[in-house]
Structures are given as structure tokens and as C-alpha cells.
mmCIF file with all atom_site columns, C-alpha atoms in Angstrom:
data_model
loop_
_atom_site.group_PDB
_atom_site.id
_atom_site.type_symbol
_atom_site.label_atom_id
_atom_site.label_alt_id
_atom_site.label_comp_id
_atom_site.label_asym_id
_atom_site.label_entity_id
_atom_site.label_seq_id
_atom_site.pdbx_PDB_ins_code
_atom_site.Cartn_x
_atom_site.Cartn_y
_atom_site.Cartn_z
_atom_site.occupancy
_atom_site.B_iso_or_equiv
_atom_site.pdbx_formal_charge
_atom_site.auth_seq_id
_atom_site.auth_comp_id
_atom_site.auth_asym_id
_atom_site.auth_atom_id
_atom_site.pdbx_PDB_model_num
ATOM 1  C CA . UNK A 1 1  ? -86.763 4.407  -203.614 1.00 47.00 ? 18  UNK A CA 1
ATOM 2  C CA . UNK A 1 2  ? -86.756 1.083  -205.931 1.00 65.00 ? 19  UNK A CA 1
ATOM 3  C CA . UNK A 1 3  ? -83.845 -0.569 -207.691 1.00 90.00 ? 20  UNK A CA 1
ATOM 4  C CA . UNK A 1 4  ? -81.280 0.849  -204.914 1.00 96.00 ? 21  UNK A CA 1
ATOM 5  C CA . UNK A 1 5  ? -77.914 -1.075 -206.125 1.00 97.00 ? 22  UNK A CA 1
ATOM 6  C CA . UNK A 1 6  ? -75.345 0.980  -202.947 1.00 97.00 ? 23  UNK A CA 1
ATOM 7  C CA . UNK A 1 7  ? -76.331 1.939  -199.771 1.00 97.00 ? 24  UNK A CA 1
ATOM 8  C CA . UNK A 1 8  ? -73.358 4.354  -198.634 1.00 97.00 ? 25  UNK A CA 1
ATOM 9  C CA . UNK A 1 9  ? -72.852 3.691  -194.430 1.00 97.00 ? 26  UNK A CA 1
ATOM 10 C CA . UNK A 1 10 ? -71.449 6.779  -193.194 1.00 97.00 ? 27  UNK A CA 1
ATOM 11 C CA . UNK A 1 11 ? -70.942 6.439  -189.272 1.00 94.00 ? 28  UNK A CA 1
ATOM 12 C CA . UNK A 1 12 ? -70.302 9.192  -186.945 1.00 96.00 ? 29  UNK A CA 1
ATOM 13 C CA . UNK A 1 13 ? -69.751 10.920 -183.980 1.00 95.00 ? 30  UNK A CA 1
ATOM 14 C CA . UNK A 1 14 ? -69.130 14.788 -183.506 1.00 95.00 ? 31  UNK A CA 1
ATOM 15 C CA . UNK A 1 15 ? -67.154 15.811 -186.379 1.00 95.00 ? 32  UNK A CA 1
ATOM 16 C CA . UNK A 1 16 ? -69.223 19.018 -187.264 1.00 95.00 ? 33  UNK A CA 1
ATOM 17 C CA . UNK A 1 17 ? -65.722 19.902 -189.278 1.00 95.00 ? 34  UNK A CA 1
ATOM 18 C CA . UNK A 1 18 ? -65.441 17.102 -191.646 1.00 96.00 ? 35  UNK A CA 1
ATOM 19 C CA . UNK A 1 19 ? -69.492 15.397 -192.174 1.00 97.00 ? 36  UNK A CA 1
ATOM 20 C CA . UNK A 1 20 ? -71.042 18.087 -194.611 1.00 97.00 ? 37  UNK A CA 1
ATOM 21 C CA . UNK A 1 21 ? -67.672 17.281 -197.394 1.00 97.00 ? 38  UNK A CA 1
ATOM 22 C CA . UNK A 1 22 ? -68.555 14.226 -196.730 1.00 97.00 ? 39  UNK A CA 1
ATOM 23 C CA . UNK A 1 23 ? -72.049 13.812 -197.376 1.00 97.00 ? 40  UNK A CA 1
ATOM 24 C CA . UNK A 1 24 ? -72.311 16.142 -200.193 1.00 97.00 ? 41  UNK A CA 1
ATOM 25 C CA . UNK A 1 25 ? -69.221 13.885 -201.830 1.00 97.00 ? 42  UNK A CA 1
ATOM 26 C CA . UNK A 1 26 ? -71.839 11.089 -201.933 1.00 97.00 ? 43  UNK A CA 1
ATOM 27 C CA . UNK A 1 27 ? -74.713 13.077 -202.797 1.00 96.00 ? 44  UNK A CA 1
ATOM 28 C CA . UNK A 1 28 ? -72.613 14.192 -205.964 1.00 96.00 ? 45  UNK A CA 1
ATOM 29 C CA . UNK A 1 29 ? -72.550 10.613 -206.935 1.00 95.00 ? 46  UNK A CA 1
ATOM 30 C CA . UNK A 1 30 ? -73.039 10.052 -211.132 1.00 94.00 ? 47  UNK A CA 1
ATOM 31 C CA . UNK A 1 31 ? -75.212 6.652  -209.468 1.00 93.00 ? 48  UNK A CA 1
ATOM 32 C CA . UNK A 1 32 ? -78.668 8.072  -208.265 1.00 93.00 ? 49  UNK A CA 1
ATOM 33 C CA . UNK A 1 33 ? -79.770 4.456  -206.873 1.00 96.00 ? 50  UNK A CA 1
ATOM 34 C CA . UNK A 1 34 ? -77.883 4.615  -203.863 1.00 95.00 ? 51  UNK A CA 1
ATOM 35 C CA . UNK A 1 35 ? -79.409 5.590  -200.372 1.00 97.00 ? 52  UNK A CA 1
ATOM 36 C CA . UNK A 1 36 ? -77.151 7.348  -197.768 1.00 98.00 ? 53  UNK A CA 1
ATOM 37 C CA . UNK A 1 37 ? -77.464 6.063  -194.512 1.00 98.00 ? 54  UNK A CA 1
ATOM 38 C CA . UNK A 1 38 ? -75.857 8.361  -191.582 1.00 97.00 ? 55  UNK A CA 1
ATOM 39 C CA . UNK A 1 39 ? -75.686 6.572  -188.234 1.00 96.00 ? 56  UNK A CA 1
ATOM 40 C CA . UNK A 1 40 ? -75.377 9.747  -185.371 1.00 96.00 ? 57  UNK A CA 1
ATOM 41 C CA . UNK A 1 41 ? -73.878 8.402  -182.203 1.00 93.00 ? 58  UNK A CA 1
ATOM 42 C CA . UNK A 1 42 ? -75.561 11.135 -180.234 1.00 94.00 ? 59  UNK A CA 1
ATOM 43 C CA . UNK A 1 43 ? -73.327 13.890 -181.440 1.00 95.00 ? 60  UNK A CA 1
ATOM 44 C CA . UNK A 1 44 ? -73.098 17.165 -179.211 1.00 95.00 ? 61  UNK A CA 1
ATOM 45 C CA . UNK A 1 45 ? -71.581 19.476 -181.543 1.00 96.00 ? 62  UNK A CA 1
ATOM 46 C CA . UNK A 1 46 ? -73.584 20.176 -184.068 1.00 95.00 ? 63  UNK A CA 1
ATOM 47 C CA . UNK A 1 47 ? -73.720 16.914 -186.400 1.00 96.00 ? 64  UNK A CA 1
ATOM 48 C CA . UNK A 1 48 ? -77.212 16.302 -186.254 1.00 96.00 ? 65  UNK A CA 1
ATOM 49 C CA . UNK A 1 49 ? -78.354 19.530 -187.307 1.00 96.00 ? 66  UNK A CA 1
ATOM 50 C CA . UNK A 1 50 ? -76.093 19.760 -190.145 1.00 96.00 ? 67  UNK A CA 1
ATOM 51 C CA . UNK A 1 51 ? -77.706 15.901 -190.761 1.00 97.00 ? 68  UNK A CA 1
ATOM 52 C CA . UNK A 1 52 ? -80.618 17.210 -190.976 1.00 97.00 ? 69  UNK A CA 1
ATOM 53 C CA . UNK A 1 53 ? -80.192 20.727 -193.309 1.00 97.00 ? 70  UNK A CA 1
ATOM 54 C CA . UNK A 1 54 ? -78.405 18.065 -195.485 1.00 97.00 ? 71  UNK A CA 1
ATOM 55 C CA . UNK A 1 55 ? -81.177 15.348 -195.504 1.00 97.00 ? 72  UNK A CA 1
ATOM 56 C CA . UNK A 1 56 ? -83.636 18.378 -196.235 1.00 97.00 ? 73  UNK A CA 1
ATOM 57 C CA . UNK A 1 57 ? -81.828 18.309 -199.563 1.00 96.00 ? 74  UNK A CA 1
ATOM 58 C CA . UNK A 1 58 ? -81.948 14.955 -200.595 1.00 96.00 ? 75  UNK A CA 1
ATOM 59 C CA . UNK A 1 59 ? -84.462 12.416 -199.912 1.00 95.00 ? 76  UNK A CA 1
ATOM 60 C CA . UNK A 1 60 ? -81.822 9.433  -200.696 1.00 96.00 ? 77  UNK A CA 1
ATOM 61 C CA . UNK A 1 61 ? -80.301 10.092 -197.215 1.00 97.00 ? 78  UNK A CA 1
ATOM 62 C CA . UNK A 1 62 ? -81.549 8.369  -194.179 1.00 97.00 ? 79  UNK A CA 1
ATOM 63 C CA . UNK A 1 63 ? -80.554 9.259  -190.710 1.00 97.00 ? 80  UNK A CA 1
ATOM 64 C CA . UNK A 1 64 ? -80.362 6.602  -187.692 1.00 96.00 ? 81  UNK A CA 1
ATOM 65 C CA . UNK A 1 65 ? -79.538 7.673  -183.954 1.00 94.00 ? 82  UNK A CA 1
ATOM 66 C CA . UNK A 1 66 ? -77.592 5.329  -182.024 1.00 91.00 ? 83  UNK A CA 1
ATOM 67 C CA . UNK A 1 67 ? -75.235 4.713  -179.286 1.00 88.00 ? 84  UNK A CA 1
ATOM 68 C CA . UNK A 1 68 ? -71.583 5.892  -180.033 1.00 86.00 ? 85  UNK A CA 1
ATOM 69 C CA . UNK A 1 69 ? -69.192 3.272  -181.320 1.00 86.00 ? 86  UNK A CA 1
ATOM 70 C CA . UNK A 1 70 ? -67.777 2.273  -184.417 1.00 88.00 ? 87  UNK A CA 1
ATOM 71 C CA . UNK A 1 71 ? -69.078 -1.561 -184.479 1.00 88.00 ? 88  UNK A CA 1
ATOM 72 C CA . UNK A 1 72 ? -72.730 -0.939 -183.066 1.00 92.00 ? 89  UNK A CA 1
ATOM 73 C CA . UNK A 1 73 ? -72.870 2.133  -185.675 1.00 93.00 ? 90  UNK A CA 1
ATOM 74 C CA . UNK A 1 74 ? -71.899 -0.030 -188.450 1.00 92.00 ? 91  UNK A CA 1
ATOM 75 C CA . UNK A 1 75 ? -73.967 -3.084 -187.655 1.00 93.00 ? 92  UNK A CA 1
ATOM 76 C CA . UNK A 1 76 ? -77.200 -0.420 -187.122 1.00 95.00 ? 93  UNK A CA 1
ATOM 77 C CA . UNK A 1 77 ? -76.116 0.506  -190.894 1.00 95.00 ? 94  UNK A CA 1
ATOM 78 C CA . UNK A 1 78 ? -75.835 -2.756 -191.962 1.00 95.00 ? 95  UNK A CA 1
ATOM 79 C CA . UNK A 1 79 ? -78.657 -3.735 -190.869 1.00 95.00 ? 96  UNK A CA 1
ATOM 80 C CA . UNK A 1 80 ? -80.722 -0.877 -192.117 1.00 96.00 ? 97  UNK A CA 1
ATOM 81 C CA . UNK A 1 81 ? -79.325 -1.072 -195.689 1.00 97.00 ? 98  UNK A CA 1
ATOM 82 C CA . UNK A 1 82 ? -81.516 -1.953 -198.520 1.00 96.00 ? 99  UNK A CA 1
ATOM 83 C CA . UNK A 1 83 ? -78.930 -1.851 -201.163 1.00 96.00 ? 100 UNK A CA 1
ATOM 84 C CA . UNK A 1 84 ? -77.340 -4.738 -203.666 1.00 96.00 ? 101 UNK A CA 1
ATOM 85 C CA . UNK A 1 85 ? -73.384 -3.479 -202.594 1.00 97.00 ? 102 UNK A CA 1
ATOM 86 C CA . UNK A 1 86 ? -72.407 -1.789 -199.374 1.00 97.00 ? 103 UNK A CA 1
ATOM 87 C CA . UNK A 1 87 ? -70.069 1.065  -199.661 1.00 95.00 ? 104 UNK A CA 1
ATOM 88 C CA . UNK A 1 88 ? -68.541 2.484  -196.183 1.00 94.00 ? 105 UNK A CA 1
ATOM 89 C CA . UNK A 1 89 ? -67.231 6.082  -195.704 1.00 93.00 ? 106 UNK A CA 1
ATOM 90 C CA . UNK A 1 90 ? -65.891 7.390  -192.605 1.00 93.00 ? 107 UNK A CA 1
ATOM 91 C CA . UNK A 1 91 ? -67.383 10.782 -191.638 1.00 93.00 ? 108 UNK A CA 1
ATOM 92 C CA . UNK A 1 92 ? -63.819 12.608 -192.210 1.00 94.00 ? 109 UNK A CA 1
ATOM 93 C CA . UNK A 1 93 ? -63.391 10.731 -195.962 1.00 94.00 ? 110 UNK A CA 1
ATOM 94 C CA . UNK A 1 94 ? -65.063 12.073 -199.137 1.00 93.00 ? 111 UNK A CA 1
ATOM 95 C CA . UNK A 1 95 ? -65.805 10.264 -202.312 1.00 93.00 ? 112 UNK A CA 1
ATOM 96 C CA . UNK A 1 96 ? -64.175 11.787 -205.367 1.00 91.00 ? 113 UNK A CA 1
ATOM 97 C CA . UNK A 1 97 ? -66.143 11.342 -208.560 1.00 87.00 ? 114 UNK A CA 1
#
């Protein structure tokens, strides 16, 4: 994707309960250049397949495994972001509109 002025960091670690609110809040976005990027510190419960069903959806999301842990997630996002502006939301926080 070209012209991508956020890329959303959304880091997280088995919270099956809270990460599909909180994708979809982002994905509902009026901006369409934004790309999602989801860092997955290995989750166990069922994260990563709801991750993927929701990346299936829309192609602006972008899905990194890592090690668990809040900094090393981050800087992995960080790092991977293309965007002009960095946005950051936790994996039990949505976006309103």
C-alpha cells in the first residue's frame, strides 16, 4: 500500500476476549492509509487464529510473531512500521470513530 500516513501498533499476548473489538475498531477507521500492524507474543489461546480470520479481511493488517513482552513487541512494531505518524493501541483498547 502507497501513501500510508498511520501505522496502528497493536501489541499482544493472549487476550482472545478483548483483540477482535480491537482490531475491527481500527479497521473501521474513516483514514484508509493506515496499515495495522499486530505483534503476537506467541499467544496460546486463540489470538493468532482470530489474527488471522481478521487479516483474511483486510489486507491493511500485518501480523509479526515475536517473543512476549511489551518493549520487544513495540520496538518489533516500530521497527516494522512504514507509516508518517505512529498510533499505539493496546490489545484490550478500541478506537472510537
Amino acid at each position: 500500500m502507497n501513501n500510508i500516513k498511520v501505522s496502528v501498533i497493536i501489541y499482544v499476548l493472549n487476550d482472545v476476549t478483548h483483540i477482535e473489538r480491537c482490531v475491527r475498531s481500527v479497521m473501521s477507521q474513516s483514514l484508509r492509509e493506515l496499515e495495522i500492524i499486530i505483534i503476537d507474543g506467541k499467544s496460546t489461546d486463540g489470538t493468532a487464529e482470530m489474527l488471522k480470520k481478521l487479516q483474511e479481511e483486510d489486507d491493511r493488517i500485518r501480523i509479526i510473531d515475536s517473543d512476549a513482552g511489551v518493549g520487544l513487541q513495540f520496538n518489533t512494531g516500530l521497527r516494522a512500521a512504514t507509516g508518517e505518524y505512529i498510533g499505539i493501541c493496546e490489545s484490550d483498547d478500541y478506537l472510537l470513530p
